[in-house]
PDB file of C-alpha atoms in Angstrom:
ATOM      1  CA  ASP D   1     -22.284  19.077  -3.193  1.00 96.00           C
ATOM      2  CA  ILE D   2     -21.233  15.807  -4.852  1.00 97.00           C
ATOM      3  CA  GLN D   3     -22.354  12.914  -2.661  1.00 97.00           C
ATOM      4  CA  MET D   4     -19.979   9.950  -2.515  1.00 98.00           C
ATOM      5  CA  THR D   5     -21.400   6.563  -1.531  1.00 98.00           C
ATOM      6  CA  GLN D   6     -19.188   3.634  -0.580  1.00 98.00           C
ATOM      7  CA  SER D   7     -20.148  -0.018  -0.433  1.00 97.00           C
ATOM      8  CA  PRO D   8     -20.071  -2.079   1.564  1.00 97.00           C
ATOM      9  CA  SER D   9     -19.980  -0.141   4.843  1.00 98.00           C
ATOM     10  CA  THR D  10     -18.301  -3.089   6.535  1.00 98.00           C
ATOM     11  CA  LEU D  11     -16.345  -5.904   4.952  1.00 97.00           C
ATOM     12  CA  SER D  12     -15.134  -9.038   6.739  1.00 97.00           C
ATOM     13  CA  ALA D  13     -12.227 -10.825   5.103  1.00 97.00           C
ATOM     14  CA  SER D  14      -9.231 -13.025   5.841  1.00 96.00           C
ATOM     15  CA  VAL D  15      -5.513 -12.577   5.300  1.00 96.00           C
ATOM     16  CA  GLY D  16      -4.726 -13.467   1.697  1.00 97.00           C
ATOM     17  CA  ASP D  17      -8.193 -12.580   0.366  1.00 97.00           C
ATOM     18  CA  ARG D  18      -8.769 -10.307  -2.595  1.00 98.00           C
ATOM     19  CA  VAL D  19     -11.199  -7.540  -1.686  1.00 98.00           C
ATOM     20  CA  THR D  20     -12.896  -4.757  -3.608  1.00 98.00           C
ATOM     21  CA  ILE D  21     -14.508  -1.588  -2.275  1.00 98.00           C
ATOM     22  CA  THR D  22     -16.797   0.470  -4.482  1.00 98.00           C
ATOM     23  CA  CYS D  23     -17.314   4.227  -4.467  1.00 98.00           C
ATOM     24  CA  ARG D  24     -20.044   5.921  -6.488  1.00 98.00           C
ATOM     25  CA  ALA D  25     -20.452   9.623  -7.196  1.00 98.00           C
ATOM     26  CA  ILE D  26     -23.846  11.220  -7.751  1.00 98.00           C
ATOM     27  CA  GLN D  27     -22.474  12.931 -10.883  1.00 97.00           C
ATOM     28  CA  SER D  28     -19.395  12.528 -13.034  1.00 97.00           C
ATOM     29  CA  ILE D  29     -16.096  13.450 -11.393  1.00 97.00           C
ATOM     30  CA  SER D  30     -13.901  12.349 -14.319  1.00 96.00           C
ATOM     31  CA  SER D  31     -10.897  10.668 -12.668  1.00 96.00           C
ATOM     32  CA  TRP D  32     -10.511  13.122  -9.827  1.00 97.00           C
ATOM     33  CA  LEU D  33     -10.800  10.561  -7.052  1.00 98.00           C
ATOM     34  CA  ALA D  34      -8.509   9.605  -4.192  1.00 98.00           C
ATOM     35  CA  TRP D  35      -8.512   6.691  -1.762  1.00 98.00           C
ATOM     36  CA  TYR D  36      -7.284   6.895   1.820  1.00 98.00           C
ATOM     37  CA  GLN D  37      -6.640   4.344   4.550  1.00 98.00           C
ATOM     38  CA  GLN D  38      -7.285   5.315   8.158  1.00 98.00           C
ATOM     39  CA  LYS D  39      -6.403   3.443  11.323  1.00 98.00           C
ATOM     40  CA  PRO D  40      -7.898   4.280  14.737  1.00 96.00           C
ATOM     41  CA  GLY D  41      -6.496   7.490  16.208  1.00 96.00           C
ATOM     42  CA  LYS D  42      -4.468   8.285  13.093  1.00 98.00           C
ATOM     43  CA  ALA D  43      -4.792  10.663  10.178  1.00 98.00           C
ATOM     44  CA  PRO D  44      -5.917   9.296   6.832  1.00 98.00           C
ATOM     45  CA  LYS D  45      -3.102   8.047   4.618  1.00 98.00           C
ATOM     46  CA  LEU D  46      -3.180   8.584   0.849  1.00 98.00           C
ATOM     47  CA  LEU D  47      -3.171   5.357  -1.164  1.00 98.00           C
ATOM     48  CA  ILE D  48      -4.420   6.205  -4.655  1.00 98.00           C
ATOM     49  CA  TYR D  49      -4.941   9.485  -6.533  1.00 98.00           C
ATOM     50  CA  LYS D  50      -6.458  10.302  -9.908  1.00 97.00           C
ATOM     51  CA  ALA D  51      -8.493   7.103  -9.587  1.00 98.00           C
ATOM     52  CA  SER D  52      -5.655   4.707 -10.410  1.00 98.00           C
ATOM     53  CA  SER D  53      -2.258   6.261  -9.604  1.00 98.00           C
ATOM     54  CA  LEU D  54      -0.453   4.601  -6.711  1.00 98.00           C
ATOM     55  CA  GLU D  55       1.084   6.982  -4.173  1.00 97.00           C
ATOM     56  CA  ASN D  56       4.834   6.552  -3.639  1.00 96.00           C
ATOM     57  CA  GLY D  57       5.600   3.941  -1.021  1.00 97.00           C
ATOM     58  CA  VAL D  58       2.172   2.281  -1.101  1.00 98.00           C
ATOM     59  CA  PRO D  59       2.367  -1.487  -1.701  1.00 98.00           C
ATOM     60  CA  SER D  60       1.465  -2.662  -5.186  1.00 98.00           C
ATOM     61  CA  ARG D  61      -1.268  -4.953  -3.816  1.00 98.00           C
ATOM     62  CA  PHE D  62      -3.415  -1.783  -3.717  1.00 98.00           C
ATOM     63  CA  SER D  63      -4.947  -0.691  -7.009  1.00 98.00           C
ATOM     64  CA  GLY D  64      -7.684   1.662  -8.115  1.00 98.00           C
ATOM     65  CA  SER D  65      -9.851   1.857 -11.201  1.00 98.00           C
ATOM     66  CA  GLY D  66     -12.853   3.655 -12.638  1.00 98.00           C
ATOM     67  CA  SER D  67     -13.884   6.985 -14.060  1.00 98.00           C
ATOM     68  CA  GLY D  68     -17.015   9.071 -14.263  1.00 98.00           C
ATOM     69  CA  THR D  69     -19.251   7.945 -11.431  1.00 98.00           C
ATOM     70  CA  GLU D  70     -18.051   4.467 -10.419  1.00 98.00           C
ATOM     71  CA  PHE D  71     -14.721   3.590  -8.859  1.00 98.00           C
ATOM     72  CA  THR D  72     -13.138   0.626  -7.111  1.00 98.00           C
ATOM     73  CA  LEU D  73     -10.275   0.055  -4.717  1.00 98.00           C
ATOM     74  CA  THR D  74      -8.870  -3.470  -4.818  1.00 98.00           C
ATOM     75  CA  ILE D  75      -6.460  -5.113  -2.418  1.00 98.00           C
ATOM     76  CA  SER D  76      -5.097  -8.165  -4.192  1.00 96.00           C
ATOM     77  CA  SER D  77      -3.948 -10.167  -1.165  1.00 96.00           C
ATOM     78  CA  LEU D  78      -4.905  -8.843   2.253  1.00 97.00           C
ATOM     79  CA  GLN D  79      -2.138  -8.433   4.784  1.00 97.00           C
ATOM     80  CA  PRO D  80      -2.633  -8.011   8.558  1.00 95.00           C
ATOM     81  CA  ASP D  81      -1.687  -4.324   8.299  1.00 96.00           C
ATOM     82  CA  ASP D  82      -4.539  -3.664   5.829  1.00 97.00           C
ATOM     83  CA  PHE D  83      -7.379  -3.995   8.332  1.00 95.00           C
ATOM     84  CA  ALA D  84      -8.533  -0.396   8.628  1.00 97.00           C
ATOM     85  CA  THR D  85     -11.199   1.993   7.352  1.00 98.00           C
ATOM     86  CA  TYR D  86     -11.019   3.198   3.753  1.00 98.00           C
ATOM     87  CA  TYR D  87     -12.422   6.441   2.363  1.00 98.00           C
ATOM     88  CA  CYS D  88     -12.854   7.738  -1.146  1.00 98.00           C
ATOM     89  CA  GLN D  89     -12.739  11.476  -1.841  1.00 98.00           C
ATOM     90  CA  GLN D  90     -13.698  13.458  -4.934  1.00 98.00           C
ATOM     91  CA  TYR D  91     -11.712  16.515  -5.879  1.00 97.00           C
ATOM     92  CA  ASN D  92     -13.500  17.362  -9.102  1.00 97.00           C
ATOM     93  CA  SER D  93     -15.520  20.220  -7.671  1.00 96.00           C
ATOM     94  CA  TYR D  94     -15.946  22.238  -4.527  1.00 96.00           C
ATOM     95  CA  PRO D  95     -16.653  21.473  -1.819  1.00 97.00           C
ATOM     96  CA  TYR D  96     -14.474  18.380  -1.917  1.00 98.00           C
ATOM     97  CA  THR D  97     -16.364  15.475  -0.354  1.00 98.00           C
ATOM     98  CA  PHE D  98     -15.583  12.084   1.145  1.00 98.00           C
ATOM     99  CA  GLY D  99     -17.449   8.818   1.258  1.00 98.00           C
ATOM    100  CA  GLN D 100     -18.795   7.549   4.562  1.00 97.00           C
ATOM    101  CA  GLY D 101     -16.088   4.889   4.809  1.00 98.00           C
ATOM    102  CA  THR D 102     -15.685   1.129   4.512  1.00 98.00           C
ATOM    103  CA  LYS D 103     -14.428  -0.692   7.587  1.00 98.00           C
ATOM    104  CA  LEU D 104     -12.353  -3.738   6.667  1.00 98.00           C
ATOM    105  CA  GLU D 105     -12.484  -6.272   9.485  1.00 97.00           C
ATOM    106  CA  ILE D 106     -10.763  -9.562  10.117  1.00 90.00           C
ATOM    107  CA  LYS D 107     -13.074 -12.524   9.533  1.00 89.00           C
TER     108      LYS D 107
ATOM    109  CA  GLN S   1      10.371  14.926   4.332  1.00 89.00           C
ATOM    110  CA  VAL S   2       7.623  17.459   4.925  1.00 94.00           C
ATOM    111  CA  GLN S   3       5.792  17.330   8.246  1.00 97.00           C
ATOM    112  CA  LEU S   4       2.784  19.288   9.454  1.00 98.00           C
ATOM    113  CA  GLN S   5       2.656  20.164  13.145  1.00 97.00           C
ATOM    114  CA  GLN S   6      -0.683  21.214  14.555  1.00 98.00           C
ATOM    115  CA  GLY S   7      -1.353  23.409  17.561  1.00 95.00           C
ATOM    116  CA  GLY S   8      -4.290  24.998  19.319  1.00 93.00           C
ATOM    117  CA  ALA S   9      -6.875  24.612  22.033  1.00 87.00           C
ATOM    118  CA  GLY S  10      -8.897  21.420  22.235  1.00 88.00           C
ATOM    119  CA  LEU S  11     -11.698  22.311  24.671  1.00 96.00           C
ATOM    120  CA  LEU S  12     -14.146  25.085  23.908  1.00 96.00           C
ATOM    121  CA  LYS S  13     -17.458  26.324  25.233  1.00 97.00           C
ATOM    122  CA  PRO S  14     -20.404  27.000  22.918  1.00 97.00           C
ATOM    123  CA  SER S  15     -20.183  30.369  21.131  1.00 97.00           C
ATOM    124  CA  GLU S  16     -16.378  30.533  21.482  1.00 97.00           C
ATOM    125  CA  THR S  17     -13.966  30.682  18.542  1.00 97.00           C
ATOM    126  CA  LEU S  18     -11.893  27.664  17.574  1.00 97.00           C
ATOM    127  CA  SER S  19      -8.331  28.602  16.662  1.00 98.00           C
ATOM    128  CA  LEU S  20      -5.812  26.108  15.269  1.00 98.00           C
ATOM    129  CA  THR S  21      -2.425  26.429  13.608  1.00 98.00           C
ATOM    130  CA  CYS S  22      -0.452  24.199  11.272  1.00 98.00           C
ATOM    131  CA  ALA S  23       3.295  24.633  10.873  1.00 97.00           C
ATOM    132  CA  ILE S  24       5.102  23.246   7.846  1.00 96.00           C
ATOM    133  CA  TYR S  25       8.526  21.696   8.358  1.00 95.00           C
ATOM    134  CA  GLY S  26      10.918  20.250   5.828  1.00 92.00           C
ATOM    135  CA  GLY S  27       9.181  21.365   2.686  1.00 89.00           C
ATOM    136  CA  SER S  28       8.228  24.243   0.459  1.00 85.00           C
ATOM    137  CA  PHE S  29       5.288  26.436   1.299  1.00 84.00           C
ATOM    138  CA  SER S  30       4.725  27.676  -2.222  1.00 89.00           C
ATOM    139  CA  GLY S  31       3.155  25.701  -5.010  1.00 91.00           C
ATOM    140  CA  TYR S  32       0.645  23.835  -2.885  1.00 94.00           C
ATOM    141  CA  PHE S  33      -2.870  24.144  -1.543  1.00 96.00           C
ATOM    142  CA  TRP S  34      -3.052  24.053   2.253  1.00 97.00           C
ATOM    143  CA  THR S  35      -6.251  22.679   3.677  1.00 98.00           C
ATOM    144  CA  TRP S  36      -8.244  22.002   6.821  1.00 98.00           C
ATOM    145  CA  ILE S  37     -10.382  18.899   7.211  1.00 98.00           C
ATOM    146  CA  ARG S  38     -12.382  17.701  10.180  1.00 98.00           C
ATOM    147  CA  GLN S  39     -13.804  14.360  11.184  1.00 98.00           C
ATOM    148  CA  PRO S  40     -16.667  14.092  13.691  1.00 97.00           C
ATOM    149  CA  PRO S  41     -16.630  11.012  15.912  1.00 95.00           C
ATOM    150  CA  GLY S  42     -17.535   7.907  13.919  1.00 93.00           C
ATOM    151  CA  LYS S  43     -18.037   9.791  10.655  1.00 95.00           C
ATOM    152  CA  GLY S  44     -16.190  10.441   7.426  1.00 96.00           C
ATOM    153  CA  PRO S  45     -13.939  13.462   6.928  1.00 98.00           C
ATOM    154  CA  GLU S  46     -15.293  16.860   5.880  1.00 98.00           C
ATOM    155  CA  TRP S  47     -13.276  19.334   3.821  1.00 98.00           C
ATOM    156  CA  LEU S  48     -13.441  22.780   5.458  1.00 98.00           C
ATOM    157  CA  GLY S  49     -11.416  24.981   3.155  1.00 97.00           C
ATOM    158  CA  GLU S  50      -8.111  25.830   1.534  1.00 97.00           C
ATOM    159  CA  ILE S  51      -5.543  28.567   1.177  1.00 96.00           C
ATOM    160  CA  THR S  52      -2.751  29.066  -1.326  1.00 93.00           C
ATOM    161  CA  HIS S  53       0.693  30.542  -0.771  1.00 88.00           C
ATOM    162  CA  SER S  54      -0.594  33.818  -2.175  1.00 89.00           C
ATOM    163  CA  GLY S  55      -3.436  33.862   0.347  1.00 92.00           C
ATOM    164  CA  ARG S  56      -6.350  32.956  -1.943  1.00 94.00           C
ATOM    165  CA  THR S  57      -9.004  31.094   0.023  1.00 96.00           C
ATOM    166  CA  LYS S  58     -12.005  28.912  -0.639  1.00 96.00           C
ATOM    167  CA  TYR S  59     -14.378  27.596   2.016  1.00 97.00           C
ATOM    168  CA  ASN S  60     -17.034  24.940   2.409  1.00 97.00           C
ATOM    169  CA  PRO S  61     -20.395  26.717   2.104  1.00 96.00           C
ATOM    170  CA  SER S  62     -21.765  24.491   4.899  1.00 95.00           C
ATOM    171  CA  LEU S  63     -19.774  26.591   7.352  1.00 93.00           C
ATOM    172  CA  LYS S  64     -21.280  29.772   5.973  1.00 75.00           C
ATOM    173  CA  SER S  65     -19.305  32.777   7.194  1.00 90.00           C
ATOM    174  CA  ARG S  66     -17.951  31.185  10.379  1.00 97.00           C
ATOM    175  CA  VAL S  67     -14.645  29.959   8.940  1.00 97.00           C
ATOM    176  CA  THR S  68     -11.468  31.873   8.189  1.00 97.00           C
ATOM    177  CA  ILE S  69      -8.193  30.396   6.962  1.00 97.00           C
ATOM    178  CA  SER S  70      -5.105  32.575   6.963  1.00 97.00           C
ATOM    179  CA  ILE S  71      -1.439  32.166   6.175  1.00 94.00           C
ATOM    180  CA  ASP S  72       1.823  33.514   7.589  1.00 92.00           C
ATOM    181  CA  THR S  73       4.565  32.962   5.049  1.00 86.00           C
ATOM    182  CA  SER S  74       7.236  34.374   7.386  1.00 89.00           C
ATOM    183  CA  THR S  75       6.731  31.476   9.788  1.00 90.00           C
ATOM    184  CA  ASN S  76       5.536  28.824   7.307  1.00 91.00           C
ATOM    185  CA  GLN S  77       2.235  28.471   9.144  1.00 96.00           C
ATOM    186  CA  PHE S  78      -1.412  28.583   8.256  1.00 97.00           C
ATOM    187  CA  SER S  79      -4.360  28.848  10.600  1.00 98.00           C
ATOM    188  CA  LEU S  80      -8.022  27.988  11.002  1.00 98.00           C
ATOM    189  CA  LYS S  81     -10.572  30.035  12.898  1.00 98.00           C
ATOM    190  CA  LEU S  82     -14.147  28.859  13.334  1.00 98.00           C
ATOM    191  CA  SER S  83     -16.446  31.203  15.177  1.00 97.00           C
ATOM    192  CA  SER S  84     -19.593  30.589  17.246  1.00 97.00           C
ATOM    193  CA  VAL S  85     -18.867  26.908  17.798  1.00 97.00           C
ATOM    194  CA  THR S  86     -21.523  24.452  18.936  1.00 97.00           C
ATOM    195  CA  ALA S  87     -21.457  20.800  19.940  1.00 97.00           C
ATOM    196  CA  ALA S  88     -21.812  19.943  16.234  1.00 97.00           C
ATOM    197  CA  ASP S  89     -18.281  21.275  15.703  1.00 97.00           C
ATOM    198  CA  THR S  90     -16.828  18.598  17.992  1.00 98.00           C
ATOM    199  CA  ALA S  91     -14.381  16.663  15.804  1.00 98.00           C
ATOM    200  CA  VAL S  92     -10.771  15.845  15.100  1.00 98.00           C
ATOM    201  CA  TYR S  93      -9.350  18.654  12.981  1.00 98.00           C
ATOM    202  CA  TYR S  94      -6.574  17.958  10.504  1.00 98.00           C
ATOM    203  CA  CYS S  95      -4.412  20.174   8.351  1.00 98.00           C
ATOM    204  CA  ALA S  96      -3.154  18.743   5.073  1.00 98.00           C
ATOM    205  CA  ARG S  97      -1.176  19.570   1.946  1.00 97.00           C
ATOM    206  CA  GLY S  98      -2.636  19.447  -1.526  1.00 94.00           C
ATOM    207  CA  PRO S  99      -0.277  19.131  -4.506  1.00 92.00           C
ATOM    208  CA  PRO S 100      -2.085  20.684  -7.469  1.00 90.00           C
ATOM    209  CA  THR S 101      -2.652  19.171 -10.892  1.00 88.00           C
ATOM    210  CA  SER S 102      -3.496  21.588 -13.675  1.00 88.00           C
ATOM    211  CA  SER S 103      -6.023  20.546 -16.282  1.00 88.00           C
ATOM    212  CA  TYR S 104      -7.700  22.817 -18.848  1.00 88.00           C
ATOM    213  CA  GLY S 105      -7.060  25.910 -16.766  1.00 88.00           C
ATOM    214  CA  SER S 106      -8.335  24.482 -13.484  1.00 88.00           C
ATOM    215  CA  TYR S 107      -6.475  23.064 -10.518  1.00 91.00           C
ATOM    216  CA  TYR S 108      -7.301  19.830  -8.741  1.00 92.00           C
ATOM    217  CA  TYR S 109      -5.682  18.329  -5.671  1.00 94.00           C
ATOM    218  CA  TYR S 110      -5.854  15.425  -3.276  1.00 97.00           C
ATOM    219  CA  MET S 111      -4.269  15.497   0.197  1.00 97.00           C
ATOM    220  CA  ASP S 112      -0.900  13.785   0.362  1.00 97.00           C
ATOM    221  CA  VAL S 113       0.537  14.908   3.711  1.00 97.00           C
ATOM    222  CA  TRP S 114      -1.567  15.261   6.861  1.00 98.00           C
ATOM    223  CA  GLY S 115      -1.015  16.591  10.338  1.00 98.00           C
ATOM    224  CA  LYS S 116      -1.623  14.260  13.264  1.00 98.00           C
ATOM    225  CA  GLY S 117      -4.917  15.885  14.147  1.00 98.00           C
ATOM    226  CA  THR S 118      -6.251  17.947  17.034  1.00 98.00           C
ATOM    227  CA  THR S 119      -9.248  16.733  18.996  1.00 97.00           C
ATOM    228  CA  VAL S 120     -11.636  19.618  19.559  1.00 98.00           C
ATOM    229  CA  THR S 121     -14.492  19.203  22.012  1.00 97.00           C
ATOM    230  CA  VAL S 122     -17.230  21.790  22.416  1.00 97.00           C
ATOM    231  CA  SER S 123     -19.037  21.461  25.712  1.00 96.00           C
ATOM    232  CA  SER S 124     -20.557  23.745  28.277  1.00 94.00           C
TER     233      SER S 124
END
């Protein structure tokens, strides 16, 4: 299985801040990486696919980059609705695997 | 707009079989991968397996032979069965849609539409 490691596990930030979450794969996954946002009691919501493609309807303050083994999710200017947990997921090879999550908290 | 509606029992005893369904509304059944994912309390999601419109399946080896995913094209539903459950199977179970991308003869997909989730608790 391809292990996905996110950092940090918890991130404290303020509205208006620029934040970056990192996701590392134990082996190359090309660009087959997705990012999801999850709020308590809700299903994950797709934000980014193929490392850097923005899902329809997702605000442009979200962006993704990277390829191979290192990827980042950046939120350019945090809004109150962005405080949630974020997961990366590789879909390069089976079984598909997720990171352990990054909880974005209000400072 | 496609919606996935989940159904099934949420409280099981050890050794019983978990059985969940996912009905697809407002969208095409063909041309996608249909998946099951679970999320134990406080943990990240875990991909359980997939099925295509033609009924081809692939499962997470971690579940060994306990998992079965099936499809009913006449009712636009697919199902998950997980046998011999234990407390370790306690989780929120989600169904999701995977739009495929073809590259060099292989298919890759992320999950773009999710059901709302079913909380499954295994307890004696």
